[in-house]
């Protein structure tokens, strides 16, 4: 958990990561504050109810003020700098997970998992033979638990469905 | 009490014990699977219970309802994926202990606290049901508003450590995410941007799996290249030492038991609020160890795990006395009671059925220990597998877990989005726990505030009109002042 590696920067985040953090607060604050004006007033709303947009406006302001405050504090301290990461492995993994999820509706859960399992373990330095065995076991466990036991219909290979039809 | 002692021996027959224990192992299994919740575990066991005798059926359903909360702590400890929302508070310290090679020890302490917390909760349930139920029913909307706001600020204060400002922002962001979808009071769409898939809102379970599970996978993958990865070790399995740890922190246990019981008795508050509240109170009342919270502090394991199981027991107070279920799990159990002609109310206690239910609930806590040991041992073997295999399995289970809730790929995308958000926030040293806390408690804060204002005809002064509200508001303000002053003192140093 992040709380485990806290340095004492007094609550404004560490310098190496402050820019992305500040942008996150400012962007999310702007989106929620701006979009709260798009929320209409329902006909059934009580005249004493502050309405569905009230809290979101407050939250938007908190995020904007908080993000702005951190930015100003960092700017004054001239600590603002871009987070740098030369580590490629998480990027590969994120790409792989992204492709995996995107492919599930088209090639089905089982085929997508087979490809993902072997590729992911390969990236994570598991031997190819062990990757194949582990992926097969993983798929079997998922199938038994979710499909057989709980009757959850995992996405199927849509082309197969097409041919069946 | 005599009726209770008379009821216990009747439970020890094979026809009851076998399905009971099997149901509890099932509860452990479901609760420890990411994406499958305690509510789902109870709901799934109900059809099996119909084919059994009334006693066995009740034992099964009650058994699962108490087991699944502990089970949620198992993946929370080893994989940092809370199996249930009530396990999120325990994740903070238990996972840190697992990183230090004390995963099994942490779970053993957790198991003992869960069982003892459950026993304490059931005993308190028996004795103080009527009085507490009256207090809980007397709570108004503003009282609940302050209670939820206090739970939120306590959780933010504790889980943010030295960064309360960032914690507050993370909680606000979580709160804002929870507002996506339909307004609970007027059904007005908010932040859906015309997308029908967002009308249902951002579902909590996929968000939690992504924030804690997926972000941990991405972070662990990064660590594999940069330095020695955070390898989770199951560690030793010492029952006597665990018992010693619980006894050493007995005041924390009692304090959390009482917190859990009181919070659980309030309809709608639930085990998650109880766990966070107990965690926060434990940190505030332990000035010597407060700096260790979130870094593998035993009190950080004992407090939430004692409180969440005690809350499960006390959630039955309004359910058994007034027929008002405190949470979804209790609602299902109450439904099963009605199937077997067990009607909540005074008659329940005068007819002796109450004693029978208490007896089942009490023995369930004892059976939780063998069932929990099976779960701990099973998971301990899993974490010995190569890291790459475990991480890949976590991704696959996270994807299936997110999908399984509503058979929706949108939930899977939500899970991934929260995973990436979690990674970004962790890189920025922003604590994740307040974000999830904002998602859980935020909507309750909003609903109770607006309901209270409507009921008070817009009179804002009514917000602290009742004595309960005044006390809760006072504690809330005190917590804010203490948290901010602590930050200022640290800055000056």
Short mmCIF file of N, CA and C in Angstrom, two decimals, chain A residues 1-14 16-17 20-21 24-25 28 31-32 35-36 39-42 44-46 48-56 59 62-63 66-67 70 83 85-90 93-94 97-98 100-102 104-105 109 113 116-117 120-121 123-126 130 134 138 141-142 145-146 149-150 152-155, chain B residues 26 29-30 33 36 44 80 92 96 99 159-163 165-166 169-170 172-173 175-177 179-180 183 185-186 188-191 193 212 214 217-218 221-226 294-295 386 388-389 391-393 395-397 399-400 403-404 407 409 412-413 416 420-421 423-433 446 449-450 453-454 457-458 487 491:
data_model
loop_
_atom_site.label_atom_id
_atom_site.label_comp_id
_atom_site.label_asym_id
_atom_site.label_seq_id
_atom_site.Cartn_x
_atom_site.Cartn_y
_atom_site.Cartn_z
N UNK A 1 0.85 -1.20 0.00
CA UNK A 1 0.00 0.00 0.00
C UNK A 1 0.87 1.23 0.00
N UNK A 2 0.38 2.26 -0.59
CA UNK A 2 1.19 3.46 -0.68
C UNK A 2 1.48 4.07 0.68
N UNK A 3 0.60 3.81 1.64
CA UNK A 3 0.84 4.41 2.93
C UNK A 3 2.10 3.87 3.58
N UNK A 4 2.58 2.78 3.04
CA UNK A 4 3.74 2.17 3.65
C UNK A 4 5.04 2.89 3.31
N UNK A 5 5.05 3.61 2.22
CA UNK A 5 6.32 4.24 1.87
C UNK A 5 6.16 5.76 1.83
N UNK A 6 5.79 6.27 2.96
CA UNK A 6 5.58 7.70 3.00
C UNK A 6 6.86 8.40 3.41
N UNK A 7 7.21 9.38 2.68
CA UNK A 7 8.28 10.24 3.12
C UNK A 7 7.62 11.48 3.69
N UNK A 8 8.33 12.15 4.48
CA UNK A 8 7.66 13.26 5.13
C UNK A 8 7.66 14.55 4.34
N UNK A 9 6.86 14.63 3.37
CA UNK A 9 6.80 15.87 2.59
C UNK A 9 5.62 16.75 2.99
N UNK A 10 5.09 16.45 4.10
CA UNK A 10 4.06 17.31 4.62
C UNK A 10 2.78 17.35 3.89
N UNK A 11 2.52 16.33 3.18
CA UNK A 11 1.18 16.20 2.66
C UNK A 11 0.98 16.66 1.25
N UNK A 12 1.98 17.04 0.56
CA UNK A 12 1.76 17.51 -0.80
C UNK A 12 2.31 16.59 -1.86
N UNK A 13 2.71 15.40 -1.50
CA UNK A 13 3.20 14.47 -2.51
C UNK A 13 4.68 14.64 -2.75
N UNK A 14 5.27 13.62 -3.33
CA UNK A 14 6.71 13.69 -3.54
C UNK A 14 7.02 14.45 -4.82
N UNK A 16 9.02 13.98 -7.34
CA UNK A 16 9.20 13.27 -8.60
C UNK A 16 7.89 12.93 -9.30
N UNK A 17 6.84 13.02 -8.54
CA UNK A 17 5.58 12.60 -9.13
C UNK A 17 4.53 13.70 -9.09
N UNK A 20 2.31 14.89 -12.48
CA UNK A 20 1.21 14.04 -12.92
C UNK A 20 0.08 14.08 -11.92
N UNK A 21 0.45 14.15 -10.62
CA UNK A 21 -0.56 14.20 -9.58
C UNK A 21 -1.38 15.49 -9.69
N UNK A 24 -3.69 15.42 -12.58
CA UNK A 24 -4.81 14.53 -12.30
C UNK A 24 -5.91 15.25 -11.51
N UNK A 25 -5.50 15.97 -10.46
CA UNK A 25 -6.49 16.68 -9.64
C UNK A 25 -7.15 17.80 -10.44
N UNK A 28 -9.42 16.21 -13.27
CA UNK A 28 -10.64 15.60 -12.73
C UNK A 28 -11.55 16.65 -12.09
N UNK A 31 -13.32 18.48 -14.92
CA UNK A 31 -14.36 17.65 -15.54
C UNK A 31 -15.60 17.59 -14.65
N UNK A 32 -15.39 17.27 -13.37
CA UNK A 32 -16.55 17.12 -12.49
C UNK A 32 -17.24 18.47 -12.23
N UNK A 35 -18.86 19.52 -15.72
CA UNK A 35 -19.99 18.65 -16.11
C UNK A 35 -21.16 18.75 -15.13
N UNK A 36 -20.90 19.23 -13.94
CA UNK A 36 -22.01 19.33 -12.97
C UNK A 36 -23.04 20.38 -13.43
N UNK A 39 -25.91 18.82 -15.48
CA UNK A 39 -26.94 18.01 -14.82
C UNK A 39 -28.22 18.84 -14.69
N UNK A 40 -29.28 18.31 -15.25
CA UNK A 40 -30.54 19.05 -15.24
C UNK A 40 -31.22 19.03 -13.86
N UNK A 41 -32.23 19.89 -13.73
CA UNK A 41 -33.00 19.90 -12.49
C UNK A 41 -34.21 19.00 -12.68
N UNK A 42 -34.29 17.91 -11.94
CA UNK A 42 -35.43 17.00 -12.13
C UNK A 42 -36.74 17.62 -11.67
N UNK A 44 -39.15 16.21 -10.18
CA UNK A 44 -39.63 15.72 -8.87
C UNK A 44 -38.77 16.23 -7.71
N UNK A 45 -37.80 17.06 -8.02
CA UNK A 45 -36.88 17.51 -6.95
C UNK A 45 -37.59 18.41 -5.94
N UNK A 46 -37.37 18.09 -4.65
CA UNK A 46 -37.96 18.91 -3.59
C UNK A 46 -37.28 20.28 -3.58
N UNK A 48 -36.37 21.86 -1.15
CA UNK A 48 -35.38 21.90 -0.07
C UNK A 48 -34.15 21.04 -0.38
N UNK A 49 -34.24 20.26 -1.46
CA UNK A 49 -33.12 19.39 -1.85
C UNK A 49 -32.11 20.25 -2.62
N UNK A 50 -30.84 20.27 -2.19
CA UNK A 50 -29.85 21.06 -2.95
C UNK A 50 -29.63 20.54 -4.37
N UNK A 51 -30.15 19.35 -4.67
CA UNK A 51 -30.11 18.86 -6.04
C UNK A 51 -28.96 17.91 -6.33
N UNK A 52 -29.09 17.19 -7.48
CA UNK A 52 -28.08 16.16 -7.80
C UNK A 52 -26.72 16.73 -8.20
N UNK A 53 -26.67 18.03 -8.49
CA UNK A 53 -25.38 18.58 -8.94
C UNK A 53 -24.61 19.27 -7.81
N UNK A 54 -25.26 19.47 -6.68
CA UNK A 54 -24.65 20.26 -5.59
C UNK A 54 -23.33 19.66 -5.09
N UNK A 55 -23.37 18.39 -4.70
CA UNK A 55 -22.18 17.76 -4.12
C UNK A 55 -21.06 17.67 -5.16
N UNK A 56 -21.45 17.38 -6.42
CA UNK A 56 -20.41 17.24 -7.45
C UNK A 56 -19.70 18.56 -7.70
N UNK A 59 -17.29 18.92 -4.84
CA UNK A 59 -16.14 18.03 -5.02
C UNK A 59 -15.21 18.56 -6.11
N UNK A 62 -13.20 21.26 -4.62
CA UNK A 62 -12.16 20.71 -3.72
C UNK A 62 -10.97 20.20 -4.54
N UNK A 63 -11.27 19.47 -5.61
CA UNK A 63 -10.20 18.91 -6.44
C UNK A 63 -9.40 20.01 -7.13
N UNK A 66 -7.46 21.95 -4.38
CA UNK A 66 -6.39 21.08 -3.86
C UNK A 66 -5.26 20.95 -4.87
N UNK A 67 -5.63 20.64 -6.13
CA UNK A 67 -4.62 20.49 -7.18
C UNK A 67 -3.86 21.78 -7.40
N UNK A 70 -1.44 22.49 -4.50
CA UNK A 70 -0.21 21.68 -4.57
C UNK A 70 0.71 22.22 -5.67
N UNK A 83 7.65 13.06 -13.93
CA UNK A 83 8.01 11.73 -13.46
C UNK A 83 8.68 10.98 -14.60
N UNK A 85 10.25 7.44 -16.12
CA UNK A 85 10.29 6.00 -15.94
C UNK A 85 10.87 5.35 -17.18
N UNK A 86 11.98 4.67 -17.00
CA UNK A 86 12.59 4.02 -18.15
C UNK A 86 12.22 2.53 -18.15
N UNK A 87 11.37 2.18 -17.20
CA UNK A 87 11.02 0.79 -17.06
C UNK A 87 10.01 0.40 -18.14
N UNK A 88 10.35 -0.54 -18.99
CA UNK A 88 9.50 -0.91 -20.12
C UNK A 88 8.54 -2.04 -19.79
N UNK A 89 8.90 -2.85 -18.79
CA UNK A 89 8.12 -4.05 -18.54
C UNK A 89 6.65 -3.73 -18.17
N UNK A 90 6.37 -2.77 -17.27
CA UNK A 90 4.96 -2.48 -16.98
C UNK A 90 4.21 -2.01 -18.21
N UNK A 93 3.30 -4.92 -20.15
CA UNK A 93 2.24 -5.65 -19.45
C UNK A 93 0.90 -4.94 -19.63
N UNK A 94 0.93 -3.60 -19.51
CA UNK A 94 -0.32 -2.83 -19.69
C UNK A 94 -0.85 -3.05 -21.11
N UNK A 97 -2.36 -6.52 -21.34
CA UNK A 97 -3.66 -6.62 -20.65
C UNK A 97 -4.74 -5.91 -21.48
N UNK A 98 -4.36 -4.77 -22.03
CA UNK A 98 -5.28 -4.00 -22.87
C UNK A 98 -5.73 -4.83 -24.08
N UNK A 100 -5.60 -8.04 -24.34
CA UNK A 100 -6.34 -9.21 -23.82
C UNK A 100 -7.82 -8.86 -23.63
N UNK A 101 -8.06 -7.75 -22.93
CA UNK A 101 -9.45 -7.37 -22.65
C UNK A 101 -10.18 -7.01 -23.95
N UNK A 102 -9.47 -6.29 -24.82
CA UNK A 102 -10.10 -5.88 -26.09
C UNK A 102 -10.44 -7.09 -26.96
N UNK A 104 -11.23 -10.18 -25.95
CA UNK A 104 -12.19 -11.15 -25.37
C UNK A 104 -13.54 -11.19 -26.11
N UNK A 105 -14.17 -10.04 -26.40
CA UNK A 105 -15.48 -10.11 -27.08
C UNK A 105 -15.40 -10.73 -28.47
N UNK A 109 -13.32 -15.72 -24.36
CA UNK A 109 -12.49 -15.68 -23.16
C UNK A 109 -11.39 -16.75 -23.20
N UNK A 113 -7.50 -15.91 -23.18
CA UNK A 113 -6.75 -16.22 -21.96
C UNK A 113 -5.55 -17.12 -22.27
N UNK A 116 -3.00 -14.81 -23.78
CA UNK A 116 -2.50 -13.87 -22.77
C UNK A 116 -1.65 -14.58 -21.72
N UNK A 117 -2.13 -15.73 -21.24
CA UNK A 117 -1.41 -16.44 -20.18
C UNK A 117 0.01 -16.77 -20.60
N UNK A 120 2.04 -13.43 -21.21
CA UNK A 120 2.32 -12.72 -19.95
C UNK A 120 3.41 -13.43 -19.15
N UNK A 121 3.28 -14.74 -19.03
CA UNK A 121 4.28 -15.48 -18.26
C UNK A 121 5.64 -15.43 -18.95
N UNK A 123 6.76 -12.83 -20.62
CA UNK A 123 7.31 -11.51 -20.24
C UNK A 123 7.84 -11.56 -18.81
N UNK A 124 7.14 -12.32 -17.97
CA UNK A 124 7.50 -12.36 -16.55
C UNK A 124 8.48 -13.51 -16.23
N UNK A 125 9.21 -13.94 -17.24
CA UNK A 125 10.33 -14.87 -17.08
C UNK A 125 9.95 -16.27 -16.58
N UNK A 126 8.78 -16.74 -16.96
CA UNK A 126 8.42 -18.13 -16.64
C UNK A 126 8.76 -18.95 -17.89
N UNK A 130 6.46 -24.37 -18.73
CA UNK A 130 5.70 -24.13 -17.51
C UNK A 130 4.54 -23.15 -17.78
N UNK A 134 0.80 -24.00 -16.85
CA UNK A 134 0.14 -23.12 -15.88
C UNK A 134 -1.09 -22.46 -16.49
N UNK A 138 -4.84 -22.85 -15.20
CA UNK A 138 -5.58 -21.63 -14.86
C UNK A 138 -6.93 -21.60 -15.57
N UNK A 141 -9.29 -24.13 -14.05
CA UNK A 141 -9.82 -23.67 -12.75
C UNK A 141 -10.92 -22.63 -12.97
N UNK A 142 -10.62 -21.67 -13.83
CA UNK A 142 -11.60 -20.60 -14.10
C UNK A 142 -12.88 -21.20 -14.68
N UNK A 145 -14.77 -23.21 -11.91
CA UNK A 145 -15.35 -22.36 -10.87
C UNK A 145 -16.46 -21.48 -11.43
N UNK A 146 -16.13 -20.72 -12.43
CA UNK A 146 -17.08 -19.70 -12.89
C UNK A 146 -18.16 -20.26 -13.83
N UNK A 149 -19.53 -24.19 -11.98
CA UNK A 149 -20.10 -24.08 -10.63
C UNK A 149 -21.12 -22.94 -10.51
N UNK A 150 -20.76 -21.78 -11.03
CA UNK A 150 -21.63 -20.61 -10.83
C UNK A 150 -22.48 -20.28 -12.06
N UNK A 152 -21.72 -18.90 -14.86
CA UNK A 152 -21.48 -17.59 -15.49
C UNK A 152 -21.06 -17.84 -16.95
N UNK A 153 -21.73 -17.17 -17.86
CA UNK A 153 -21.43 -17.35 -19.28
C UNK A 153 -20.28 -16.41 -19.67
N UNK A 154 -19.10 -16.97 -19.82
CA UNK A 154 -17.97 -16.14 -20.25
C UNK A 154 -18.07 -15.92 -21.76
N UNK A 155 -17.56 -14.78 -22.25
CA UNK A 155 -17.69 -14.50 -23.69
C UNK A 155 -17.09 -15.62 -24.54
N UNK B 26 -17.19 -23.47 1.52
CA UNK B 26 -17.68 -22.83 0.30
C UNK B 26 -17.62 -21.30 0.46
N UNK B 29 -14.16 -20.13 0.13
CA UNK B 29 -13.75 -20.19 -1.27
C UNK B 29 -14.34 -19.02 -2.07
N UNK B 30 -15.63 -18.76 -1.90
CA UNK B 30 -16.27 -17.67 -2.65
C UNK B 30 -15.75 -16.31 -2.18
N UNK B 33 -12.40 -15.38 -3.52
CA UNK B 33 -12.25 -15.20 -4.97
C UNK B 33 -12.61 -13.77 -5.34
N UNK B 36 -16.24 -12.20 -6.32
CA UNK B 36 -17.37 -12.91 -5.73
C UNK B 36 -17.51 -12.41 -4.28
N UNK B 44 -25.90 -17.80 -3.17
CA UNK B 44 -25.69 -19.06 -3.89
C UNK B 44 -25.97 -20.28 -3.03
N UNK B 80 -3.25 -8.41 -2.07
CA UNK B 80 -3.73 -7.03 -1.94
C UNK B 80 -5.02 -6.80 -2.74
N UNK B 92 -4.43 -2.87 4.35
CA UNK B 92 -3.31 -1.94 4.54
C UNK B 92 -2.14 -2.58 5.28
N UNK B 96 1.24 -5.57 4.07
CA UNK B 96 2.61 -5.17 4.42
C UNK B 96 3.28 -6.28 5.24
N UNK B 99 4.36 -8.98 2.98
CA UNK B 99 5.61 -8.64 2.28
C UNK B 99 6.82 -8.90 3.17
N UNK B 159 -5.48 6.29 6.80
CA UNK B 159 -4.87 5.64 5.65
C UNK B 159 -4.01 6.58 4.84
N UNK B 160 -4.08 7.87 5.10
CA UNK B 160 -3.25 8.81 4.34
C UNK B 160 -1.89 9.02 5.01
N UNK B 161 -1.74 8.56 6.23
CA UNK B 161 -0.47 8.73 6.93
C UNK B 161 -0.06 10.18 7.00
N UNK B 162 1.09 10.48 6.39
CA UNK B 162 1.60 11.86 6.46
C UNK B 162 1.06 12.74 5.36
N UNK B 163 0.15 12.23 4.59
CA UNK B 163 -0.37 13.02 3.46
C UNK B 163 -1.89 13.18 3.55
N UNK B 165 -3.65 15.75 3.04
CA UNK B 165 -4.17 16.58 1.94
C UNK B 165 -4.42 15.71 0.71
N UNK B 166 -3.43 14.88 0.40
CA UNK B 166 -3.59 14.00 -0.77
C UNK B 166 -4.69 12.97 -0.51
N UNK B 169 -7.97 14.61 -1.11
CA UNK B 169 -8.23 14.75 -2.55
C UNK B 169 -8.61 13.41 -3.16
N UNK B 170 -7.90 12.35 -2.73
CA UNK B 170 -8.22 11.01 -3.25
C UNK B 170 -9.65 10.62 -2.85
N UNK B 172 -12.09 12.67 -2.26
CA UNK B 172 -13.01 13.49 -3.07
C UNK B 172 -13.16 12.91 -4.47
N UNK B 173 -12.04 12.43 -5.00
CA UNK B 173 -12.09 11.84 -6.35
C UNK B 173 -12.96 10.57 -6.32
N UNK B 175 -15.33 9.87 -4.22
CA UNK B 175 -16.69 10.35 -4.00
C UNK B 175 -17.28 10.80 -5.35
N UNK B 176 -16.47 11.54 -6.13
CA UNK B 176 -16.95 12.04 -7.43
C UNK B 176 -17.22 10.87 -8.38
N UNK B 177 -16.36 9.85 -8.37
CA UNK B 177 -16.59 8.68 -9.23
C UNK B 177 -17.90 7.98 -8.86
N UNK B 179 -20.50 9.29 -7.97
CA UNK B 179 -21.67 10.07 -8.40
C UNK B 179 -22.05 9.81 -9.85
N UNK B 180 -21.17 9.09 -10.56
CA UNK B 180 -21.49 8.77 -11.96
C UNK B 180 -22.69 7.81 -11.97
N UNK B 183 -28.84 9.64 -10.05
CA UNK B 183 -28.95 10.21 -8.70
C UNK B 183 -29.92 9.34 -7.89
N UNK B 185 -31.76 9.91 -5.38
CA UNK B 185 -33.00 10.53 -4.89
C UNK B 185 -33.95 10.92 -6.02
N UNK B 186 -33.40 11.41 -7.12
CA UNK B 186 -34.28 11.91 -8.19
C UNK B 186 -34.19 11.11 -9.49
N UNK B 188 -32.04 11.33 -11.66
CA UNK B 188 -31.46 12.17 -12.71
C UNK B 188 -30.07 11.61 -13.10
N UNK B 189 -29.79 11.59 -14.41
CA UNK B 189 -28.48 11.10 -14.86
C UNK B 189 -27.39 12.11 -14.51
N UNK B 190 -26.23 11.58 -14.08
CA UNK B 190 -25.10 12.46 -13.77
C UNK B 190 -23.83 11.90 -14.40
N UNK B 191 -23.11 12.72 -15.09
CA UNK B 191 -21.80 12.37 -15.67
C UNK B 191 -21.83 11.11 -16.54
N UNK B 193 -22.53 11.28 -19.82
CA UNK B 193 -22.12 11.78 -21.13
C UNK B 193 -22.83 11.03 -22.27
N UNK B 212 -6.83 -1.99 -6.39
CA UNK B 212 -5.90 -2.72 -5.53
C UNK B 212 -5.18 -3.85 -6.26
N UNK B 214 -5.14 -4.89 -9.89
CA UNK B 214 -4.43 -4.65 -11.15
C UNK B 214 -3.26 -3.70 -10.96
N UNK B 217 -0.40 -5.53 -9.70
CA UNK B 217 0.25 -6.35 -10.74
C UNK B 217 1.22 -5.48 -11.55
N UNK B 218 0.72 -4.32 -12.01
CA UNK B 218 1.56 -3.44 -12.83
C UNK B 218 2.79 -2.98 -12.04
N UNK B 221 5.23 -5.85 -11.61
CA UNK B 221 5.94 -6.11 -12.86
C UNK B 221 7.08 -5.10 -13.02
N UNK B 222 6.80 -3.86 -12.69
CA UNK B 222 7.84 -2.82 -12.75
C UNK B 222 8.97 -3.11 -11.79
N UNK B 223 8.64 -3.57 -10.61
CA UNK B 223 9.66 -3.88 -9.60
C UNK B 223 10.52 -5.06 -10.00
N UNK B 224 9.97 -5.96 -10.82
CA UNK B 224 10.75 -7.14 -11.24
C UNK B 224 11.97 -6.71 -12.03
N UNK B 225 11.86 -5.59 -12.76
CA UNK B 225 12.98 -5.13 -13.57
C UNK B 225 13.93 -4.24 -12.77
N UNK B 226 13.33 -3.37 -11.94
CA UNK B 226 14.11 -2.35 -11.26
C UNK B 226 14.96 -2.91 -10.13
N UNK B 294 -0.33 1.09 8.57
CA UNK B 294 -0.14 1.07 7.12
C UNK B 294 1.20 0.51 6.73
N UNK B 295 2.03 0.20 7.72
CA UNK B 295 3.36 -0.35 7.41
C UNK B 295 3.53 -1.76 7.96
N UNK B 386 5.83 -19.48 -8.87
CA UNK B 386 6.65 -18.39 -9.42
C UNK B 386 5.83 -17.09 -9.55
N UNK B 388 5.69 -14.71 -11.71
CA UNK B 388 5.06 -14.47 -13.01
C UNK B 388 3.74 -15.20 -13.15
N UNK B 389 3.71 -16.41 -12.61
CA UNK B 389 2.49 -17.23 -12.67
C UNK B 389 1.39 -16.60 -11.81
N UNK B 391 1.12 -13.45 -10.83
CA UNK B 391 0.67 -12.16 -11.38
C UNK B 391 -0.28 -12.38 -12.56
N UNK B 392 0.08 -13.35 -13.43
CA UNK B 392 -0.79 -13.64 -14.57
C UNK B 392 -2.16 -14.14 -14.07
N UNK B 393 -2.12 -15.00 -13.06
CA UNK B 393 -3.38 -15.53 -12.52
C UNK B 393 -4.22 -14.40 -11.91
N UNK B 395 -4.30 -11.32 -12.89
CA UNK B 395 -4.93 -10.58 -14.01
C UNK B 395 -6.16 -11.33 -14.51
N UNK B 396 -6.00 -12.64 -14.74
CA UNK B 396 -7.12 -13.42 -15.29
C UNK B 396 -8.29 -13.43 -14.30
N UNK B 397 -8.00 -13.65 -13.02
CA UNK B 397 -9.07 -13.68 -12.02
C UNK B 397 -9.71 -12.30 -11.86
N UNK B 399 -10.01 -10.08 -14.26
CA UNK B 399 -10.86 -9.89 -15.45
C UNK B 399 -12.16 -10.68 -15.28
N UNK B 400 -12.04 -11.95 -14.91
CA UNK B 400 -13.24 -12.78 -14.76
C UNK B 400 -14.09 -12.27 -13.59
N UNK B 403 -15.97 -9.25 -14.62
CA UNK B 403 -17.01 -9.61 -15.60
C UNK B 403 -18.17 -10.33 -14.92
N UNK B 404 -17.83 -11.22 -13.98
CA UNK B 404 -18.83 -12.13 -13.40
C UNK B 404 -19.95 -11.41 -12.67
N UNK B 407 -22.00 -9.86 -15.83
CA UNK B 407 -21.76 -10.33 -17.20
C UNK B 407 -21.55 -9.16 -18.16
N UNK B 409 -18.75 -6.49 -20.07
CA UNK B 409 -17.37 -6.14 -20.42
C UNK B 409 -17.05 -4.71 -19.97
N UNK B 412 -15.23 -4.77 -16.92
CA UNK B 412 -13.82 -5.16 -17.10
C UNK B 412 -12.98 -3.93 -17.47
N UNK B 413 -13.56 -3.09 -18.33
CA UNK B 413 -12.85 -1.86 -18.72
C UNK B 413 -12.72 -0.91 -17.53
N UNK B 416 -9.91 -2.14 -15.47
CA UNK B 416 -8.60 -1.78 -16.03
C UNK B 416 -8.31 -0.29 -15.83
N UNK B 420 -5.11 1.31 -13.85
CA UNK B 420 -4.14 2.30 -14.36
C UNK B 420 -4.15 3.55 -13.48
N UNK B 421 -5.34 3.94 -13.03
CA UNK B 421 -5.44 5.09 -12.13
C UNK B 421 -4.69 4.80 -10.83
N UNK B 423 -2.22 2.75 -10.40
CA UNK B 423 -0.76 2.75 -10.66
C UNK B 423 -0.24 4.19 -10.67
N UNK B 424 -0.99 5.06 -11.36
CA UNK B 424 -0.58 6.47 -11.48
C UNK B 424 -0.57 7.14 -10.10
N UNK B 425 -1.61 6.87 -9.33
CA UNK B 425 -1.71 7.48 -8.01
C UNK B 425 -0.60 6.96 -7.09
N UNK B 426 -0.33 5.68 -7.17
CA UNK B 426 0.73 5.13 -6.31
C UNK B 426 2.09 5.70 -6.69
N UNK B 427 2.31 5.87 -8.01
CA UNK B 427 3.58 6.48 -8.43
C UNK B 427 3.68 7.91 -7.91
N UNK B 428 2.52 8.57 -7.79
CA UNK B 428 2.50 9.94 -7.28
C UNK B 428 2.42 9.97 -5.75
N UNK B 429 2.59 8.80 -5.13
CA UNK B 429 2.56 8.66 -3.67
C UNK B 429 1.21 9.09 -3.06
N UNK B 430 0.16 8.93 -3.86
CA UNK B 430 -1.17 9.25 -3.34
C UNK B 430 -1.76 7.96 -2.75
N UNK B 431 -2.23 7.99 -1.50
CA UNK B 431 -2.79 6.76 -0.92
C UNK B 431 -4.08 6.34 -1.62
N UNK B 432 -4.22 5.03 -1.84
CA UNK B 432 -5.39 4.53 -2.57
C UNK B 432 -6.61 4.32 -1.69
N UNK B 433 -6.35 3.97 -0.43
CA UNK B 433 -7.48 3.62 0.45
C UNK B 433 -8.53 4.74 0.56
N UNK B 446 -23.94 11.85 0.84
CA UNK B 446 -24.80 12.70 0.01
C UNK B 446 -26.28 12.45 0.27
N UNK B 449 -27.41 13.61 3.75
CA UNK B 449 -27.44 15.08 3.84
C UNK B 449 -28.69 15.63 3.16
N UNK B 450 -28.93 15.15 1.94
CA UNK B 450 -30.08 15.68 1.19
C UNK B 450 -31.41 15.25 1.81
N UNK B 453 -31.95 17.44 4.79
CA UNK B 453 -32.35 18.81 4.42
C UNK B 453 -33.81 18.86 3.97
N UNK B 454 -34.21 17.83 3.23
CA UNK B 454 -35.61 17.78 2.78
C UNK B 454 -36.54 17.66 3.99
N UNK B 457 -37.02 20.80 5.97
CA UNK B 457 -37.52 21.91 5.14
C UNK B 457 -36.42 22.92 4.82
N UNK B 458 -35.23 22.39 4.59
CA UNK B 458 -34.11 23.25 4.18
C UNK B 458 -33.44 24.00 5.30
N UNK B 487 -0.10 17.58 10.74
CA UNK B 487 0.63 17.85 9.49
C UNK B 487 1.46 19.13 9.62
N UNK B 491 5.51 19.69 9.41
CA UNK B 491 6.11 20.63 8.46
C UNK B 491 7.12 21.52 9.16
#
